[in-house]
Coordinates of C-alpha atoms and ligand atoms in Angstrom, one line a residue:
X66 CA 35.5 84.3 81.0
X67 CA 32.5 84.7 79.1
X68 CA 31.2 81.7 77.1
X69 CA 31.8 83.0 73.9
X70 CA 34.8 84.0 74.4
X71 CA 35.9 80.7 75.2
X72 CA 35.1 79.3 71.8
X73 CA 37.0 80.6 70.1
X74 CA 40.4 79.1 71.5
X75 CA 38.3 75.8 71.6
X76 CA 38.6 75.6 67.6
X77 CA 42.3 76.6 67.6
X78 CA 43.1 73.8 70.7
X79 CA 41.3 71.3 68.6
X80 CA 43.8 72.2 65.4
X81 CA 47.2 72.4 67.8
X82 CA 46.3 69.3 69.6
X83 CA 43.9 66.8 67.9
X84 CA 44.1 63.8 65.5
X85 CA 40.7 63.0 64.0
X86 CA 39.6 59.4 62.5
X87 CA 39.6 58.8 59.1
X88 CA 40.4 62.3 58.1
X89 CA 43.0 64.2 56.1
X90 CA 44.4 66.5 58.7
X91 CA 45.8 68.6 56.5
X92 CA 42.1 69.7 55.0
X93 CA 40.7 69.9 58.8
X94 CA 43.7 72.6 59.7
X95 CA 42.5 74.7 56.8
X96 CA 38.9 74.3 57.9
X97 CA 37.1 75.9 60.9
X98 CA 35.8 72.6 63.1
X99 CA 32.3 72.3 63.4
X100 CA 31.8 71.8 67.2
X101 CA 28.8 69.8 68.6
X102 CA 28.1 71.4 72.0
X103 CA 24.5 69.5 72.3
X104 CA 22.1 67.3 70.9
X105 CA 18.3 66.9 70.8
X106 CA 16.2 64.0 69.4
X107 CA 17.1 63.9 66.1
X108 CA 19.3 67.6 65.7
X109 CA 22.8 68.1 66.8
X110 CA 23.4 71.5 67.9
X111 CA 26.6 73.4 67.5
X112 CA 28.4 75.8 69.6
X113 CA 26.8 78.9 67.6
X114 CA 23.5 77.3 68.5
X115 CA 23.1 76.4 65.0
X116 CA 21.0 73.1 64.4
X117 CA 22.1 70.4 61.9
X118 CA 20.2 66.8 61.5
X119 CA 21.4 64.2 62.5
X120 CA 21.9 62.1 59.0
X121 CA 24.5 59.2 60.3
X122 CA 22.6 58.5 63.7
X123 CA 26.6 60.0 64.9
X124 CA 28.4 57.4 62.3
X125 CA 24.8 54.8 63.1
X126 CA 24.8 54.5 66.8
X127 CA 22.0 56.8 67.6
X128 CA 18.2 54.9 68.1
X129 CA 15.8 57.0 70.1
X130 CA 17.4 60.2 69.5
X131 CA 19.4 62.9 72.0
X132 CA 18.8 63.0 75.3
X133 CA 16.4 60.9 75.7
X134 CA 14.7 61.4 78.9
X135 CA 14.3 57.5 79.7
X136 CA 18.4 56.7 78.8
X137 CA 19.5 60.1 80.6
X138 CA 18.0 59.2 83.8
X139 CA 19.7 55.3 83.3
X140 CA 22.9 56.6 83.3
X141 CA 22.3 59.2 86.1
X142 CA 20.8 56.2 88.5
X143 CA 23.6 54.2 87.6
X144 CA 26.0 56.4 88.7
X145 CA 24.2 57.0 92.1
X146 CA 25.6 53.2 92.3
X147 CA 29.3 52.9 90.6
X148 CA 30.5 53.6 87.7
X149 CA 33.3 50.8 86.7
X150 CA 34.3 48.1 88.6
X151 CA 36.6 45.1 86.7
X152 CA 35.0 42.1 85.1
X153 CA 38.0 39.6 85.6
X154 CA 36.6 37.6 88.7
X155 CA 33.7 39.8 90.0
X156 CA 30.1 40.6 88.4
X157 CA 27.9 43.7 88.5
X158 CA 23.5 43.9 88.5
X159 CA 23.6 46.0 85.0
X160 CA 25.6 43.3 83.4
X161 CA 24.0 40.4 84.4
X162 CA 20.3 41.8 83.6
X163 CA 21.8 42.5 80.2
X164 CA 22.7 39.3 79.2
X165 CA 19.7 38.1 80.2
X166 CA 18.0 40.9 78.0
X167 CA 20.6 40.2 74.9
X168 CA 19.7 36.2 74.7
X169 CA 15.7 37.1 74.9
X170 CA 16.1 39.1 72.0
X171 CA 18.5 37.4 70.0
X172 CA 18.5 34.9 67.3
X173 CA 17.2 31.4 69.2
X174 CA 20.0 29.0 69.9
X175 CA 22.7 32.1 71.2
X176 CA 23.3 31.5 74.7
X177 CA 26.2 33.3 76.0
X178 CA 27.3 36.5 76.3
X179 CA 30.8 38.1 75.7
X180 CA 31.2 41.6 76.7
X181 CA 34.1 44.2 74.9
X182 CA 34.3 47.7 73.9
X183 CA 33.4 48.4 70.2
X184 CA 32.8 46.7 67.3
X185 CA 36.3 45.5 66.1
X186 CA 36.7 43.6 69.2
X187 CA 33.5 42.2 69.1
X188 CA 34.8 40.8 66.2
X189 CA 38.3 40.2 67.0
X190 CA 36.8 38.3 70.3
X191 CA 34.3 36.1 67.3
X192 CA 37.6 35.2 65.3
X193 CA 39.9 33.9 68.7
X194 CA 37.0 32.5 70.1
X195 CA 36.1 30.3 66.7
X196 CA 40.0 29.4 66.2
X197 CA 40.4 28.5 70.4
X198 CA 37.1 26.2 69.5
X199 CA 38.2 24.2 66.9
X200 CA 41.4 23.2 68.5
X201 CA 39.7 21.9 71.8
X202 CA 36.7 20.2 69.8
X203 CA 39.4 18.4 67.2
X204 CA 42.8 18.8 68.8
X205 CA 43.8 15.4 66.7
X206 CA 42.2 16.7 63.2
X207 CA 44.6 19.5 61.1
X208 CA 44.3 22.7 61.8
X209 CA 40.9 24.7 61.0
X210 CA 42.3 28.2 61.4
X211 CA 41.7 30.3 58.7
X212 CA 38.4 32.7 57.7
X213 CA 36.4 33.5 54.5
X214 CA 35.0 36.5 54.0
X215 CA 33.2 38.6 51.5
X216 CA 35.3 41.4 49.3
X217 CA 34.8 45.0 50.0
X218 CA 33.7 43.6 53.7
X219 CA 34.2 46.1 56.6
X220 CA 34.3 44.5 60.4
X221 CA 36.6 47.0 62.3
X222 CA 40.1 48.9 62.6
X223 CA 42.1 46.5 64.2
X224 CA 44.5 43.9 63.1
X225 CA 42.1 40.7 63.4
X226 CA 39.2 42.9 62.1
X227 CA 41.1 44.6 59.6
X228 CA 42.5 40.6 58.4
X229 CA 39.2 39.9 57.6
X230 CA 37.9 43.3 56.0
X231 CA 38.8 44.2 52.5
X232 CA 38.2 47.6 51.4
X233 CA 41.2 48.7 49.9
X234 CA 41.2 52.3 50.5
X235 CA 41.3 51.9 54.2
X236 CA 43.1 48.4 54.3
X237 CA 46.3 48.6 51.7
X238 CA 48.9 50.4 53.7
X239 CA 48.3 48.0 56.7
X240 CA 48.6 44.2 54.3
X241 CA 52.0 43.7 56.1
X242 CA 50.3 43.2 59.9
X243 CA 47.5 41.0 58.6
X244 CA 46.8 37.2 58.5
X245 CA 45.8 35.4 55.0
X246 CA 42.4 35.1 54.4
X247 CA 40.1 33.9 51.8
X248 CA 38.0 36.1 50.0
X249 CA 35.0 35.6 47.6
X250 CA 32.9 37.9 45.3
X251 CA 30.3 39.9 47.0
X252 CA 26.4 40.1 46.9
X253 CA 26.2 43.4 44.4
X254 CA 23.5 43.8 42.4
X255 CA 23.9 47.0 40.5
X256 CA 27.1 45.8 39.4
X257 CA 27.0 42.1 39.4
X258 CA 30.7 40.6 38.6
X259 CA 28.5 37.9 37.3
X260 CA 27.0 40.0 35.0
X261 CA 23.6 38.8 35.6
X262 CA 20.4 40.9 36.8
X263 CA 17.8 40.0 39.8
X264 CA 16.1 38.0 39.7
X265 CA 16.6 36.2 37.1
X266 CA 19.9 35.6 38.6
X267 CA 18.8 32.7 40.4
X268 CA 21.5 34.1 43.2
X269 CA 24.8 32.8 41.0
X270 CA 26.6 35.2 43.4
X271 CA 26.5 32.4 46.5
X272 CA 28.0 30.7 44.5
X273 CA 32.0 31.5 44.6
X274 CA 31.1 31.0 48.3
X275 CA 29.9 27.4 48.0
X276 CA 33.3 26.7 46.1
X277 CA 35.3 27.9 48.1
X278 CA 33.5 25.9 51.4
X279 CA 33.9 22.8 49.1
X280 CA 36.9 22.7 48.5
X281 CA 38.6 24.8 51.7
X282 CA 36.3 24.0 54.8
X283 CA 38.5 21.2 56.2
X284 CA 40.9 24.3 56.7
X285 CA 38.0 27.2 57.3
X286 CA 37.2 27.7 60.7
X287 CA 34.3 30.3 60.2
X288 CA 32.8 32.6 57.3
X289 CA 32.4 35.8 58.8
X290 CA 29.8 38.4 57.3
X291 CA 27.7 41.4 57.3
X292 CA 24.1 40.2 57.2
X293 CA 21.9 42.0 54.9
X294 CA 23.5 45.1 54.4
X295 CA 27.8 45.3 53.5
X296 CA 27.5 48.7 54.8
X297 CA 30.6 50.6 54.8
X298 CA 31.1 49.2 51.6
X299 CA 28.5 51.7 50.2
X300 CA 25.2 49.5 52.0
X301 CA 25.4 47.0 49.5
X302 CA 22.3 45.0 50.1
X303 CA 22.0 41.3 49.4
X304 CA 18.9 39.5 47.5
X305 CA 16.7 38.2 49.3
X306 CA 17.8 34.4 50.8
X307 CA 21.5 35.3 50.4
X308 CA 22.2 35.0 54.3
X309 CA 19.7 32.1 54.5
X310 CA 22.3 30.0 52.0
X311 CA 25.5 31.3 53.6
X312 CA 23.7 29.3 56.5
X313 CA 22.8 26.8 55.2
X314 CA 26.7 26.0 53.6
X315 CA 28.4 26.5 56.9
X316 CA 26.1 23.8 58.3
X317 CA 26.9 22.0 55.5
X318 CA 30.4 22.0 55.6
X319 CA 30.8 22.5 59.2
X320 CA 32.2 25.8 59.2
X321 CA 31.4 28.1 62.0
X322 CA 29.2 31.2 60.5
X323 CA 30.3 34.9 62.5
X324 CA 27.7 37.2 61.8
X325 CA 28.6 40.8 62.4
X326 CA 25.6 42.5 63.4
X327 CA 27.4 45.6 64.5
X328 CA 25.8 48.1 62.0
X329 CA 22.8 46.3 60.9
X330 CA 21.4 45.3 64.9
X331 CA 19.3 47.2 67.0
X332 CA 16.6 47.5 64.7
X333 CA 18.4 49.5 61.9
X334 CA 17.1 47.1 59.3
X335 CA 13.0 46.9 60.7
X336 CA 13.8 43.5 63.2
X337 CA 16.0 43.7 66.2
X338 CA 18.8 41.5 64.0
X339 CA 19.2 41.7 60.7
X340 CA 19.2 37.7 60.9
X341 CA 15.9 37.6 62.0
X342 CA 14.8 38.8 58.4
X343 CA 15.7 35.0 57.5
X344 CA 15.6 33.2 60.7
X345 CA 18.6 32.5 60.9
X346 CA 20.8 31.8 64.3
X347 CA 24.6 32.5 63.4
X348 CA 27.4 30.5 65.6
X349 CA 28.9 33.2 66.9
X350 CA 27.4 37.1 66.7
X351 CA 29.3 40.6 67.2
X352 CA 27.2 43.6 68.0
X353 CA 27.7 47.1 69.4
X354 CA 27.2 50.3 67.7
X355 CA 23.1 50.5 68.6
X356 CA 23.3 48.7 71.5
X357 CA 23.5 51.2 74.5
X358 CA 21.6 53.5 71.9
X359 CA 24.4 55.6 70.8
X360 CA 25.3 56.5 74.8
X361 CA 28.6 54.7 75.5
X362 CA 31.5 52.6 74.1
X363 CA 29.9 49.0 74.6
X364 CA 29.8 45.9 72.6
X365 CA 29.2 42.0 73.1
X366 CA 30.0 38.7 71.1
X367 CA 26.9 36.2 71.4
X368 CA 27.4 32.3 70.9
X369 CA 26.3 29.1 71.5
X370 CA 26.4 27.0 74.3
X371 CA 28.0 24.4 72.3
X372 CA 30.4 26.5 71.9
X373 CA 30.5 28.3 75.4
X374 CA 30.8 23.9 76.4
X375 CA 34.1 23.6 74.4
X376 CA 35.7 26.0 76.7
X377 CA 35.4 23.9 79.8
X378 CA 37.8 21.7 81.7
X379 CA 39.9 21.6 84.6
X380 CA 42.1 25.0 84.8
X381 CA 45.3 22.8 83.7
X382 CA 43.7 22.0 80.7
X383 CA 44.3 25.3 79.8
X384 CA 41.0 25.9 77.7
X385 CA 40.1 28.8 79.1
X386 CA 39.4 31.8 76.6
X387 CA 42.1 34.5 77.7
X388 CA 40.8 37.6 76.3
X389 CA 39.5 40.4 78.3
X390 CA 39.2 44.5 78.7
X391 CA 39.9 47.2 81.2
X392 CA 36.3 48.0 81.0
X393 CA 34.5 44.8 80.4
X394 CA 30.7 44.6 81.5
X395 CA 30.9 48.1 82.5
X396 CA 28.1 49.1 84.6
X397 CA 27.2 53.0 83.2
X398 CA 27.4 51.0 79.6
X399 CA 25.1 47.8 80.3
X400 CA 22.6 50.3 82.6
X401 CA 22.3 52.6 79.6
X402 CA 21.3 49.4 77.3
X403 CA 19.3 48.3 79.4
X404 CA 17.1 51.4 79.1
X405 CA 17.8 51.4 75.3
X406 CA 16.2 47.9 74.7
X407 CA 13.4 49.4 77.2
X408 CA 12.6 52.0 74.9
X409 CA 11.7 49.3 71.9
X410 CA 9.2 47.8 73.9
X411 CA 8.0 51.2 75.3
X412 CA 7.9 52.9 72.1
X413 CA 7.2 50.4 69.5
X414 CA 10.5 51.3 67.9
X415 CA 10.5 48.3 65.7
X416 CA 7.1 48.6 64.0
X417 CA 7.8 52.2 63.2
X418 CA 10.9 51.8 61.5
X419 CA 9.6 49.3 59.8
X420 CA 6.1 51.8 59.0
X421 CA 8.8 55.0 58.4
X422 CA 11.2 52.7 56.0
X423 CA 8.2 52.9 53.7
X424 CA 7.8 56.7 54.1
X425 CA 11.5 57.1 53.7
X426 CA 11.4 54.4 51.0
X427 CA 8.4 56.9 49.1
X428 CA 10.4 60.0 50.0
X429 CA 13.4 59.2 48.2
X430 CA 11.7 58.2 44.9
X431 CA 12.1 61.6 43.2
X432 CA 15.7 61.2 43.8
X433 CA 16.1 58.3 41.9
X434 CA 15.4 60.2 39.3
X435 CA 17.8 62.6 39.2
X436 CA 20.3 62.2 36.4
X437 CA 23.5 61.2 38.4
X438 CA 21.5 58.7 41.0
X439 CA 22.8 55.7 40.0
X440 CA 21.4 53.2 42.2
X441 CA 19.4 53.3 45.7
X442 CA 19.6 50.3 48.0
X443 CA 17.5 50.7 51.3
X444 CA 17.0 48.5 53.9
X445 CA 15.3 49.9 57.0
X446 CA 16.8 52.7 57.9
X447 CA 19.7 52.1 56.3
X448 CA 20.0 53.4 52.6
X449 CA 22.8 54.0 50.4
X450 CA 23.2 56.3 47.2
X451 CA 25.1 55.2 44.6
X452 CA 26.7 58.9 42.5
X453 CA 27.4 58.2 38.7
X454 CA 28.9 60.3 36.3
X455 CA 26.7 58.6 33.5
X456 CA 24.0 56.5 34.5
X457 CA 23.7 54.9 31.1
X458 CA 26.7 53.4 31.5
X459 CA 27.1 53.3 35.0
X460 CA 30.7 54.7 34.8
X461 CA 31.9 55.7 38.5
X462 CA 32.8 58.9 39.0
X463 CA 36.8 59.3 39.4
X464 CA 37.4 59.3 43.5
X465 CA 39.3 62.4 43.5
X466 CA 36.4 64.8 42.4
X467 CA 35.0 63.7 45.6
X468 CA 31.3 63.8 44.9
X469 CA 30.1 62.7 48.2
X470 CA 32.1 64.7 50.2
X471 CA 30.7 67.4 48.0
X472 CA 26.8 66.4 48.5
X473 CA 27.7 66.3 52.2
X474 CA 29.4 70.3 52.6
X475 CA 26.1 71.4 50.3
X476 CA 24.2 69.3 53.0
X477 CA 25.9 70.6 56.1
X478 CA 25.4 74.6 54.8
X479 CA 21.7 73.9 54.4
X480 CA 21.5 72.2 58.0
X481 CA 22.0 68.3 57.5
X482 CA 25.0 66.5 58.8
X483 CA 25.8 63.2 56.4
X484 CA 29.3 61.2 56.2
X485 CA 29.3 59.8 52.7
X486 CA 31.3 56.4 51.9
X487 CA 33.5 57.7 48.5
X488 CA 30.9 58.1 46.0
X489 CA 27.9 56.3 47.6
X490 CA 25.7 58.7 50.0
X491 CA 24.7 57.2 53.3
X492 CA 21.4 58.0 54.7
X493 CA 21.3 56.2 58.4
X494 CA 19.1 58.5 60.4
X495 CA 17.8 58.2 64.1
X496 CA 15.1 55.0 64.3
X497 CA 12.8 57.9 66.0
X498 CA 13.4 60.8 63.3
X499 CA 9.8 62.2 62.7
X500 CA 8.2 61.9 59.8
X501 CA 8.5 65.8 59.0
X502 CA 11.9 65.4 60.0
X503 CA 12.6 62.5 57.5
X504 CA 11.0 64.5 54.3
X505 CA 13.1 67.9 54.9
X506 CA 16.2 65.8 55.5
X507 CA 15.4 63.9 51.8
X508 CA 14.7 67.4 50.8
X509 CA 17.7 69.1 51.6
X510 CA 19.8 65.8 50.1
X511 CA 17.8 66.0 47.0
X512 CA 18.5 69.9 46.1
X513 CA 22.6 69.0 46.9
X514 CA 22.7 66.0 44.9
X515 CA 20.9 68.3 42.0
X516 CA 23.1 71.0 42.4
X517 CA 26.5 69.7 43.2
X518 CA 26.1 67.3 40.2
X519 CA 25.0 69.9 38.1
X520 CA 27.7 72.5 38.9
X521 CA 30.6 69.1 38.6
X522 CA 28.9 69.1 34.8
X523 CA 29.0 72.8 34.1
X524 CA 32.3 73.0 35.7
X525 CA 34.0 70.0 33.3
Ligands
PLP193 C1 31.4 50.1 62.7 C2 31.5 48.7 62.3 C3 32.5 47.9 63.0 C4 33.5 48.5 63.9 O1 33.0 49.0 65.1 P1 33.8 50.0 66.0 O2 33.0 50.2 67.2 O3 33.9 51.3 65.1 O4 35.1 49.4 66.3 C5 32.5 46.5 62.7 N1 31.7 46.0 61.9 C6 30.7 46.7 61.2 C7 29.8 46.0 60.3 C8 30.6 48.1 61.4 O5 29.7 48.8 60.8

């Protein structure tokens, strides 16, 4: 069989036999699938050779770009060696190196590393390992079992991670499975619940937060939170100091503070952790998405060793933390981030994001301007744009017209591949897209924002 003609089946086995995340599947049947067959750098190429950017860094887990030379040849030396072997009472080189790597780079004061699959049970792994903690530190003391966490929060898919996420869209169907939590008002400046502007603000929105601590921490065994940026939430960016005070309360009231670090790490935001902006060392830490660089499924919970201390004892004291995955510490994954954190040192990664957030920062002021840009939050290379149906008034434009989705097929026609969140568009490119690369990718999202909101006008 020729190549081409085995494409074509390709797109009709992928409609007989395939469920897709987050996806209506009744719209993907009546669709022809766009099918990556390759990437390079910062393009994704599909199987009629045509060449899309790469706007979502692959939903953010892309850093140096496609194929990179120096991560290809990782993963091809590692599998000289072995690919998988269990992490339940043995050890492996890539692994170990790591960890070693991880703790160098992370906040000051995380010690330990805790190795898992992908971001949900880097957090799931955070919320056992906080509850497990409490009882062995205060076993006489009432339980300190429950979590607070921030409203339209997004830290994964399963149960745990779903328990302490609250966006209702994806979340409602599932309440039934999940555990009570308490939730408090989120950092969102364009539409403050407390009605007040920044900065004159004087950050009033820490303070449902500080409430809640006050009166609940005997109970609360951790705050959990996105540092910096609530991104699927629509990258909601918090003021300056926000994650500084969140700090600063959980020491207060002695509540441990999980900081989920899985969208916002590995440089994303201009530092290695988005922490770092405001020196601040969370008690416990998930990561994943960036951290083998967009290679493989990989993901790690980092604590203290105060914490890592209240897990010792004698086997019969039963204190050990049973949790563990098929593919814990996997070799190909830990040899491929190894060669990713490489890379940052090698290329300078950091500095330039930080130097090409200001170009991208520049690049997207004319779109500000456009008469349905509501709001633009950037931080790093992470930015969100906020769709309005009137500016003046800030009125949301009804979910079902779909006016992200919309941006994102005029987008994809005109050779730029974006996954908007409802009516905010995500821009979360590769850390090495080019400048050139940057200003036609804000170029092609300016024309479809321009034209799909002006057609939505005409049309209504
Ligand atoms: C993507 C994401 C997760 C979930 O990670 P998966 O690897 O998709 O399970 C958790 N938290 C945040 C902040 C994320 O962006």
């Amino acid at each position: 069989m020729t190549r081409s003609s085995t494409r074509l089946p390709l797109a009709a086995w992928d409609h007989r036999y395939l469920w897709h995340p987050f996806t209506q599947m009744e719209e993907w049947e009546a669709d022809t699938p766009l099918i990556i067959e390759k990437g390079k750098g910062s393009y994704l190429i599909d199987a009629q050779g045509r060449k899309y950017l790469d706007g979502t860094s692959s939903i953010w887990v892309n850093l140096h770009g496609h194929r990179h030379p120096h991560l290809d040849r990782a993963l091809t030396r590692q599998l000289r060696q072995i690919a998988h072997s269990t992490f339940l009472g043995l050890t492996n080189p890539p692994a170990i190196r790591l960890a070693r790597e991880l703790i160098r780079l992370a906040p000051k004061g995380l010690r330990r590393v805790f190795y898992s699959d992908n971001g949900s049970t880097a957090v799931e792994v955070a919320l056992k390992m906080a509850v497990q903690y409490w009882q062995q530190i205060q076993p006489t003391a009432g339980p300190k079992q429950s979590f607070a966490h921030l409203k339209m929060a997004y830290h994964g898919d399963t149960i745990g991670s779903v328990s302490v996420g609250n966006i209702e869209l994806f979340h409602a169907r599932f309440k039934p499975l999940l555990f009570p939590t308490h939730q408090v008002e989120p950092p969102y400046c364009y539409r403050c619940p407390l009605g007040r502007t920044y900065p004159s603000c004087d950050m009033a929105c820490i303070d449902p937060l500080e409430r809640l601590l006050e009166t609940r921490h005997r109970e609360l065994a951790g705050v959990i939170i996105e540092p910096l940026v609530q991104a699927a939430a629509g990258m909601m960016v918090a003021p300056p100091g926000y994650l500084a005070r969140v700090r600063e309360l959980c020491t207060r009231y002695n509540v441990l503070l999980i900081v989920d670090e899985v969208a916002t790490g590995f440089g994303r935001t201009g530092k290695m952790f988005a922490c770092q902006h405001e020196g601040v060392t969370p008690d416990l830490m998930a990561i994943s998405k960036g951290l083998t660089g967009g290679y493989m499924p990989l993901a790690a919970t980092l604590t203290t060793e105060a914490i890592y201390r209240a897990f010792l004892g004698r086997y019969d004291e039963w204190k050990t933390f049973f949790h563990g995955h098929s593919y814990t510490g996997n070799p190909l994954g830990c040899a491929v981030a190894l060669a990713n954190l490489e890379i940052f040192r090698r290329e300078q990664t950091l500095a330039q994001v930080r130097k090409k957030s200001r170009l991208l920062a520049r690049l997207l002021q004319p779109v500000a301007e456009l008469p349905h840009v509501g709001d633009i939050r950037q931080c790093g290379f992470m930015v969100g744009i906020e769709l309005v149906e009137n500016r003046e008034t800030k009125a949301p434009y009804p979910l079902e017209r779909r006016i992200g989705h919309r941006v994102a097929q005029m987008c994809r026609v005109r050779g730029l591949l974006l996954r908007p969140l409802g009516n905010v568009i995500a821009l979360v490119p590769p850390l090495s897209m080019r400048p050139r690369e940057l200003t036609k990718m804000v170029a092609i999202l300016h024309s479809a924002i321009r034209e799909t909101t002006e057609n939505l006008a005409s049309a209504s």
